Short mmCIF file of C-alpha atoms and ligand atoms in Angstrom, two decimals:
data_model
loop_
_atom_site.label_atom_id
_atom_site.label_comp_id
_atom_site.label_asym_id
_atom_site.label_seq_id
_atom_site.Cartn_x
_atom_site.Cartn_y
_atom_site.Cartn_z
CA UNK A 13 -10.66 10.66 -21.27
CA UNK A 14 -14.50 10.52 -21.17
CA UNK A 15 -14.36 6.90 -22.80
CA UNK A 16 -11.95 5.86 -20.34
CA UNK A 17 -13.99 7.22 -17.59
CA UNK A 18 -17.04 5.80 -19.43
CA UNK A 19 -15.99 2.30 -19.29
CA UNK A 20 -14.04 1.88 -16.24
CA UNK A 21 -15.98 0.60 -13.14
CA UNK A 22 -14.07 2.71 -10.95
CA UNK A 23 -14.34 6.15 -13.10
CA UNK A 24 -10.68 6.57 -12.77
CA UNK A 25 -9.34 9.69 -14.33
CA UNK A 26 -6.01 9.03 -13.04
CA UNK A 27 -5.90 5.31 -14.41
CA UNK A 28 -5.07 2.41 -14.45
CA UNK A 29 -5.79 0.96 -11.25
CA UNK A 30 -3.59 -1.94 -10.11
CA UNK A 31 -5.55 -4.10 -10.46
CA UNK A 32 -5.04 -5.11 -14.36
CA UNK A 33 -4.65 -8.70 -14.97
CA UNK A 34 -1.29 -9.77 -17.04
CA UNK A 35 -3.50 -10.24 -19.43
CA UNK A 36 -4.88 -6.81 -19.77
CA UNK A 37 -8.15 -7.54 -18.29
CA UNK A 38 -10.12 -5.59 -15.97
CA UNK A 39 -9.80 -6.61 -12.01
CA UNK A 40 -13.60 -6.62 -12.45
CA UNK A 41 -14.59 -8.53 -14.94
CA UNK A 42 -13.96 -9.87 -18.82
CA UNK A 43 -14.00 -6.06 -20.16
CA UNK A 44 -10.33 -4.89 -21.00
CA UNK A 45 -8.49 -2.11 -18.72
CA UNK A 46 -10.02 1.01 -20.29
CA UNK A 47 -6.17 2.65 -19.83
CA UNK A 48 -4.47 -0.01 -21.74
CA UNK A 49 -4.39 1.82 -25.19
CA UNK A 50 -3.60 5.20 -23.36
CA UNK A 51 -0.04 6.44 -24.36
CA UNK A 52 0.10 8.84 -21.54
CA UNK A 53 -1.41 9.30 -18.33
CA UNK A 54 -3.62 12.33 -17.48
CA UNK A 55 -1.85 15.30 -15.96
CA UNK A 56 -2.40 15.91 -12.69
CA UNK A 57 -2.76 19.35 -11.12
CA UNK A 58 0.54 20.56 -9.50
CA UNK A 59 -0.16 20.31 -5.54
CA UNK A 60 -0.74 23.22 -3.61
CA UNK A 61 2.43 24.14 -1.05
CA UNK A 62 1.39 24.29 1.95
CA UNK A 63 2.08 23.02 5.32
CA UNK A 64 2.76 19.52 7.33
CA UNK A 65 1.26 18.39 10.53
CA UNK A 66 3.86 17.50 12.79
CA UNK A 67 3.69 14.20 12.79
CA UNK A 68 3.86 14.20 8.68
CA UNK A 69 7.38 16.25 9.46
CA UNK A 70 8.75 14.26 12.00
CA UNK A 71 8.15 10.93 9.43
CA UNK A 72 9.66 12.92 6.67
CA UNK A 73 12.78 13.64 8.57
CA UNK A 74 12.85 10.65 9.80
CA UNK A 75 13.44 9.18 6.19
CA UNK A 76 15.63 11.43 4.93
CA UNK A 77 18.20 10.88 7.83
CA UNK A 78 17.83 6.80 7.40
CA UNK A 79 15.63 4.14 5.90
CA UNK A 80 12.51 3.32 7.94
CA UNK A 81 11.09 -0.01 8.42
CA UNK A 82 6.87 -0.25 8.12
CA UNK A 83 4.59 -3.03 8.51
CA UNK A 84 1.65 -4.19 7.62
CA UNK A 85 -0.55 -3.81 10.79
CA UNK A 86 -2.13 -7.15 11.65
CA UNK A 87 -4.76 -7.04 14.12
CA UNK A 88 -8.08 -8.31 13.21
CA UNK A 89 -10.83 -6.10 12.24
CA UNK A 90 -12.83 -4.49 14.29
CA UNK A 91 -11.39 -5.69 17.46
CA UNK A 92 -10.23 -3.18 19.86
CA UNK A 93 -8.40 -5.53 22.24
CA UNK A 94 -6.77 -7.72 18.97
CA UNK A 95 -5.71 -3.87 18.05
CA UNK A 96 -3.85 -2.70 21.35
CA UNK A 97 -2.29 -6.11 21.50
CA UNK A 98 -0.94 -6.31 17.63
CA UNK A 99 0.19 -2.41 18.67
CA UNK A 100 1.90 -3.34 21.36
CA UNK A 101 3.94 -6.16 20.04
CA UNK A 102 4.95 -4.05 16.99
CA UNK A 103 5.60 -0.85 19.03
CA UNK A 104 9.39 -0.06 19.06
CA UNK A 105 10.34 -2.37 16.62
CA UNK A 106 8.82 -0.50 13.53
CA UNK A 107 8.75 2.94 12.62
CA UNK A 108 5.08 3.15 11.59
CA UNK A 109 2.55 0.48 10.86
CA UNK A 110 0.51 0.84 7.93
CA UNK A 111 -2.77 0.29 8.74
CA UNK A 112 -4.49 -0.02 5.09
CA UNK A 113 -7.47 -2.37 3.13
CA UNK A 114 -8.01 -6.26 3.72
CA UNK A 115 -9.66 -7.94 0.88
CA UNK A 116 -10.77 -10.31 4.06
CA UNK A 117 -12.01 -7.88 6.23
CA UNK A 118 -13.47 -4.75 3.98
CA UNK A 119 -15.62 -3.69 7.37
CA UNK A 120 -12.98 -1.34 9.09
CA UNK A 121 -12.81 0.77 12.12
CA UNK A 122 -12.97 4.39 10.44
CA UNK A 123 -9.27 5.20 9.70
CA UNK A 124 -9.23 7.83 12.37
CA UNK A 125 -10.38 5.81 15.22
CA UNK A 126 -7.98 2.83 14.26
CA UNK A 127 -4.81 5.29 13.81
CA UNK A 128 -6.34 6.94 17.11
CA UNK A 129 -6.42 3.35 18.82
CA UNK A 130 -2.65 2.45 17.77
CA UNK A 131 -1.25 5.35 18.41
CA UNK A 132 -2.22 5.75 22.00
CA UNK A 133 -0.28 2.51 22.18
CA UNK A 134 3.32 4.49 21.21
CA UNK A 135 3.22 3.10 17.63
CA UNK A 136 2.74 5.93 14.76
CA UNK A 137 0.64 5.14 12.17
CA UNK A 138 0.73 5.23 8.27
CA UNK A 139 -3.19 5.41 7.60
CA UNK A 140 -4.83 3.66 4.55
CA UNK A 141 -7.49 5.14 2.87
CA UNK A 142 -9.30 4.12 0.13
CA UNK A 143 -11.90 5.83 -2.60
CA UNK A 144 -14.18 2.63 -2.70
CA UNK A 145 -15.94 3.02 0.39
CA UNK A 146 -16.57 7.02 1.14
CA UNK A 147 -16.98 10.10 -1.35
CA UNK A 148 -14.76 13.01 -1.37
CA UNK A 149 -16.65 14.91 1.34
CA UNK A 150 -16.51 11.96 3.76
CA UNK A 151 -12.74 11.49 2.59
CA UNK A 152 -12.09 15.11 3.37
CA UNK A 153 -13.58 14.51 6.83
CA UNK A 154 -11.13 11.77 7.43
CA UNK A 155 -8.19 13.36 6.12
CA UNK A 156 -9.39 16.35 9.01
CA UNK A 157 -10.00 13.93 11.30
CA UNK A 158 -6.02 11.71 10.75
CA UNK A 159 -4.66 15.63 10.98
CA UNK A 160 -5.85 16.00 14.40
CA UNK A 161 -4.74 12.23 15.53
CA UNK A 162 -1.37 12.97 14.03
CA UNK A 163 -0.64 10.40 11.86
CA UNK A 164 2.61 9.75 10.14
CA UNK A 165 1.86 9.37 6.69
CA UNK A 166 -1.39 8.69 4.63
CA UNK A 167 -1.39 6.09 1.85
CA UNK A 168 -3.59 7.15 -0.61
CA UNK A 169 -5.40 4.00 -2.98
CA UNK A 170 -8.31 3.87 -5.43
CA UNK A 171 -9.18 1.08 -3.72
CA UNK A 172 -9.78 -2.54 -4.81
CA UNK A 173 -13.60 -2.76 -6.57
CA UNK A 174 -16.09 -4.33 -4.02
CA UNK A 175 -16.81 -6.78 -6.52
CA UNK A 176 -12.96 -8.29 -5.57
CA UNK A 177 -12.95 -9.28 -1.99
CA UNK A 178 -15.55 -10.21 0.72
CA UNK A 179 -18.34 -7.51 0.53
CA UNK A 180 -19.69 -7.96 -3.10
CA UNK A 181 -22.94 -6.78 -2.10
CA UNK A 182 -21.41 -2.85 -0.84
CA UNK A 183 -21.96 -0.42 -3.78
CA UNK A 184 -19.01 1.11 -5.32
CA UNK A 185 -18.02 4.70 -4.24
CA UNK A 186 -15.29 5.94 -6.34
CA UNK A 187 -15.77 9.61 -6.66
CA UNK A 188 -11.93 10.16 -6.58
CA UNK A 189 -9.22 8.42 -7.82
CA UNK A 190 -5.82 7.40 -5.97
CA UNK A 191 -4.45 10.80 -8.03
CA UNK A 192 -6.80 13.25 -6.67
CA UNK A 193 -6.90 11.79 -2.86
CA UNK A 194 -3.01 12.16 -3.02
CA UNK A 195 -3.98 16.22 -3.55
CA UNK A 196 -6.47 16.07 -1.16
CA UNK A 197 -4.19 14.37 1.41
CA UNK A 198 -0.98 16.73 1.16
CA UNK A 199 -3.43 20.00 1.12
CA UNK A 200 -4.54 18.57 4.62
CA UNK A 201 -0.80 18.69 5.57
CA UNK A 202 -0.01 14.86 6.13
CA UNK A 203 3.01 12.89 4.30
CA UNK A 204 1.32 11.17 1.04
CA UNK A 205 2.17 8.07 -0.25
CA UNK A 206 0.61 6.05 -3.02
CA UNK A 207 0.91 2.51 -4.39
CA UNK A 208 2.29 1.55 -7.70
CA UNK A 209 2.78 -1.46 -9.65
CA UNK A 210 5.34 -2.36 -12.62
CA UNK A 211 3.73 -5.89 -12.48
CA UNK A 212 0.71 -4.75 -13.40
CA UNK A 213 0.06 -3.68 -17.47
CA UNK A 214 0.21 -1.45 -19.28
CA UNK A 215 3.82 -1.35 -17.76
CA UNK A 216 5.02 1.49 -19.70
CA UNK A 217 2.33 3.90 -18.30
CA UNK A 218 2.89 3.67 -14.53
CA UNK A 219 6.36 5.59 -14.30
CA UNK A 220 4.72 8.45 -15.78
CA UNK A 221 1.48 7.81 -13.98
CA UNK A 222 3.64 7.43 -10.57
CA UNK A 223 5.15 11.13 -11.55
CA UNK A 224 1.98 12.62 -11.84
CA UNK A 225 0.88 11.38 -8.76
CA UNK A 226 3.89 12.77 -7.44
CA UNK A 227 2.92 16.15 -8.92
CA UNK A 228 -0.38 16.06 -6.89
CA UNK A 229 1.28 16.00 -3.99
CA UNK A 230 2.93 12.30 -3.08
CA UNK A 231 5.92 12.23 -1.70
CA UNK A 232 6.69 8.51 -1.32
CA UNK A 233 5.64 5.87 -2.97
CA UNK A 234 5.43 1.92 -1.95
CA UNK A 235 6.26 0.06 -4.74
CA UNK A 236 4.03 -2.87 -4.78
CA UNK A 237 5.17 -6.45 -4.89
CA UNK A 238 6.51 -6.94 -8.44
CA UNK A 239 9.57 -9.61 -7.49
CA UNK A 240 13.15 -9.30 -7.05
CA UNK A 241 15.52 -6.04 -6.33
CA UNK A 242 16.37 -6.13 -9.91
CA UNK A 243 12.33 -4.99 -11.02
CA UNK A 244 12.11 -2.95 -8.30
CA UNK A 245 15.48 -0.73 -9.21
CA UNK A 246 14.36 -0.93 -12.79
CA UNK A 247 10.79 0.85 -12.24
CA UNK A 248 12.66 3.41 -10.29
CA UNK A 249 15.30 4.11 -13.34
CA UNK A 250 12.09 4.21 -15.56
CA UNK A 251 10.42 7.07 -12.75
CA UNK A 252 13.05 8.98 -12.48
CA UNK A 253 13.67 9.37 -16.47
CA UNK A 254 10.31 10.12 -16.75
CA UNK A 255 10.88 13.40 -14.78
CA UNK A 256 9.63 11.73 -10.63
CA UNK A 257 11.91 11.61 -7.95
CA UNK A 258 9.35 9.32 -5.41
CA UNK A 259 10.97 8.67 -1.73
CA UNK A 260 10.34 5.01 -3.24
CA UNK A 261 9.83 2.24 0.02
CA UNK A 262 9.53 -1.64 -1.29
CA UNK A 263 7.14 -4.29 -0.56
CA UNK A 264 8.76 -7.28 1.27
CA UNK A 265 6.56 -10.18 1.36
CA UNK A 266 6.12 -11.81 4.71
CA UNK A 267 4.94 -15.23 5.04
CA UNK A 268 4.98 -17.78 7.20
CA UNK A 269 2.56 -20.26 7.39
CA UNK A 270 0.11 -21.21 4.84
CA UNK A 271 -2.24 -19.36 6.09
CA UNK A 272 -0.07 -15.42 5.31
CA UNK A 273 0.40 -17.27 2.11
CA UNK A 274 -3.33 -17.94 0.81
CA UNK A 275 -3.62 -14.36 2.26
CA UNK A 276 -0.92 -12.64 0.46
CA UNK A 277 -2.21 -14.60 -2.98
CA UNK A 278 -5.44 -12.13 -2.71
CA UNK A 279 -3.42 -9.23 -3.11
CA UNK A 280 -3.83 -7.84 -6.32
CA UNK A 281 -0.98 -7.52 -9.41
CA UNK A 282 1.10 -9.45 -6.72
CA UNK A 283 4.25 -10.82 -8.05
CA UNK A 284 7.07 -12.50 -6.19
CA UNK A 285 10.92 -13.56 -6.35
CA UNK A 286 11.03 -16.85 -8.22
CA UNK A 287 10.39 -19.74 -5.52
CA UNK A 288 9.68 -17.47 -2.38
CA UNK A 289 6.56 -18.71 -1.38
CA UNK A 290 7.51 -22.20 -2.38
CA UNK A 291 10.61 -22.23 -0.66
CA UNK A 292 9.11 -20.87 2.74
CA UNK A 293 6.05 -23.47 2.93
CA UNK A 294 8.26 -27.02 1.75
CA UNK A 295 11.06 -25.70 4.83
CA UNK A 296 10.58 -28.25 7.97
CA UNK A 297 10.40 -24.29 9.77
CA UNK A 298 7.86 -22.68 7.84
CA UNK A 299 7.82 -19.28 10.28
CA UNK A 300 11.67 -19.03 10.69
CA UNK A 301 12.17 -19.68 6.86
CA UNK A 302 9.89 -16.92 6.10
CA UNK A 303 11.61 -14.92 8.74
CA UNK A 304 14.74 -15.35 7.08
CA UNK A 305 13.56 -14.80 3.56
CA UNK A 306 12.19 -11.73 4.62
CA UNK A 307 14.96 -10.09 5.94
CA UNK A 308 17.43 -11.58 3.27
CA UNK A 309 15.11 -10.16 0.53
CA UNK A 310 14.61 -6.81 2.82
CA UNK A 311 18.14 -6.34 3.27
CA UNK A 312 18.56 -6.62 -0.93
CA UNK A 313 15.70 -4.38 -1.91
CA UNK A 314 17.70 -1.41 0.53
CA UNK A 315 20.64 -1.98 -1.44
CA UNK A 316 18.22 -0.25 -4.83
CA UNK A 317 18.84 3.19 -5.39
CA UNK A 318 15.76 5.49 -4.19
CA UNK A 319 14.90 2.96 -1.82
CA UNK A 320 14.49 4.66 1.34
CA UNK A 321 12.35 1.84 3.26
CA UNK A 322 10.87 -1.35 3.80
CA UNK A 323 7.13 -2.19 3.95
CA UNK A 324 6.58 -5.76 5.39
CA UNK A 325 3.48 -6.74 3.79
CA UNK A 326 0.79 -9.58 4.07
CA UNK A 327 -1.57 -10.71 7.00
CA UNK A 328 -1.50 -13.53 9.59
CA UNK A 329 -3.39 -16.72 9.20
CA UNK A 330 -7.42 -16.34 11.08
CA UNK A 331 -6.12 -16.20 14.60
CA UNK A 332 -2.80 -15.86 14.35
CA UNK A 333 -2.66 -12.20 14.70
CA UNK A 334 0.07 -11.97 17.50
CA UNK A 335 2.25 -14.57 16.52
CA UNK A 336 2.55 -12.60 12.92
CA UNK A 337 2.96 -9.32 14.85
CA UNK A 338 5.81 -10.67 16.43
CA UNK A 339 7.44 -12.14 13.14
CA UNK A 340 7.05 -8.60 11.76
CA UNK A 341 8.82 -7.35 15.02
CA UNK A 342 11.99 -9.96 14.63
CA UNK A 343 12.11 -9.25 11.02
CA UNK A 344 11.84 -5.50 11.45
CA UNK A 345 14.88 -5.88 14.69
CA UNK A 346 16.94 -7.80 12.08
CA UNK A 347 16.96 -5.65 9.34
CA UNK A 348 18.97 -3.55 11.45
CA UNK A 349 18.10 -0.23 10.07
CA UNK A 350 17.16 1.25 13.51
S1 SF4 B 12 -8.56 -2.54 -14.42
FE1 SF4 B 12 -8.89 -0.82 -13.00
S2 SF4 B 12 -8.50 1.02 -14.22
FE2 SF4 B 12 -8.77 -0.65 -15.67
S3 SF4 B 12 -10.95 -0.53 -16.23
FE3 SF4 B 12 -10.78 -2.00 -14.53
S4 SF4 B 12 -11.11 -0.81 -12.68
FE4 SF4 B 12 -10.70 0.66 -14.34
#
């Protein structure tokens, strides 16, 4: 693995990042994904048993008695009123609100303080934290620090490279990996998740990769955006015949204007249903088509085996914060699940 590690800008042991282009290029630049020629991804040590805050408990009861509904959280950086507002519309209609990276808005609140701000507003939080922007001492201080605040679950990323998105000029971190955060996390005693994507090559590594994630200590898993029901239920087959059993919760796509939708084309290895974003901008009711899309393609990606949730995911349009809160809250009331 010391090539691997070598070459890639990240110094992934636990690679590939999702960030591969279709084409098997790095998310970085021209080099090729140092994983592609891997046959099998690096074990992972098993995770230490230990114990759960809480909060992690009460979130992982939660989804074993029914699915839960998540959403992206979209208040603008930085911006402690924009935060208790976005909160407060989203409060009661979602179970958690994952409060993760923004290739607009890299600059952040730390995670602690923004799961601290949410939270006093009745809305649990499913904290974001990424290995691009702190080592693992300062990562260990936040995983303390979301222990004491009481989040619901911690999603666990590499991280996007700083060379992709709007701080360029930030060095790169990248001490750990997605893989060894996940341990990190679950020793601390929250719920882990971590991201995967079929979309992304070398697509016959990531079930196995996803399982050893799952071995360091990730219970759930949001599958990122890789297009319709039939994809998603496919990776899953592939996960659990590699020897995983992920609480799996799907990406749902949420646009509706074209301002989400230049947003939610940033995302990296994003792929969608056939004509969703087309269909939603040429309607004569942009917001309400995406509304309905949403919850029609929501409602279809429950229906997967191992899908145990829904994560609506994207951002609003600069300044449109609220009114995107409050399509996240109708789509979340009309999914039903609550
Ligand atoms: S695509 Fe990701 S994993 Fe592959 S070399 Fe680039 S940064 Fe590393």
């Amino acid at each position: 693995m010391t090539g691997a590690l070598d070459t890639c800008p990240k110094r992934m042991v636990h690679g590939p990042c999702g960030g591969v282009e279709p084409d098997g290029r790095c998310e970085v630049d021209d080099r090729h994904c140092a994983f592609l020629t891997l046959h099998r991804p690096v074990r992972a040590d098993p995770a230490v048993a230990g114990f759960m805050t809480p909060a992690a408990a009460a979130m992982a009861t939660l989804i074993a008695t029914r699915p839960v509904i998540v959403a992206d959280f979209p208040g603008r950086a930085l911006d402690v009123e924009s935060t208790r507002a976005c909160a407060d519309v989203l409060a009661g209609s979602v179970d958690a609100t994952l409060a993760g990276d923004s290739g607009g808005a890299r600059v952040q609140f730390s995670p602690a303080l923004r799961a601290q701000l949410i939270q006093q507003r009745g809305l649990p939080v499913w904290s974001g934290i990424n290995c691009r922007d702190r080592n693992r001492v300062a990562l260990e201080g936040e995983l303390a620090a979301l222990a004491v605040v009481g989040v619901a679950g911690v999603h666990c990323v590499t991280g996007d490279h700083p060379a992709v998105g709007h701080r360029p000029d930030a060095l790169p971190v990248f001490d750990l990996d997605s893989t060894r955060l996940a341990a990190l996390a679950a020793a601390a005693g929250h719920l882990v998740s971590v991201g995967e994507a079929p979309a992304s090559p070398p697509f016959g590594l990531r079930p196995a990769r996803l399982v050893e994630k799952q071995r360091a200590g990730a219970a759930v898993v949001f599958v990122n955006h890789c297009g319709p029901p039939a994809r998603v239920a496919r990776f899953l087959t592939e996960v659990r015949e590699a020897g995983g059993n992920p609480i799996a919760i799907a990406c749902v796509p949420v646009v509706v204007d074209r301002g989400s939708a230049e947003l939610l084309r940033t995302f990296t290895s994003l792929v969608l249903p056939d004509g969703y974003l087309d269909g939603i901008l040429a309607a004569a009711d942009p917001r309400q088509a995406g509304i309905e899309a949403a919850v029609d393609l929501a409602d279809r990606m429950l229906e997967v085996p191992g899908v145990r949730g829904i994560n609506l995911s994207g951002g609003p349009a600069p300044g449109d914060e609220l009114g995107y809160a409050e399509a996240l809250a109708e789509i979340a009331t009309r999914i039903g699940v609550r």
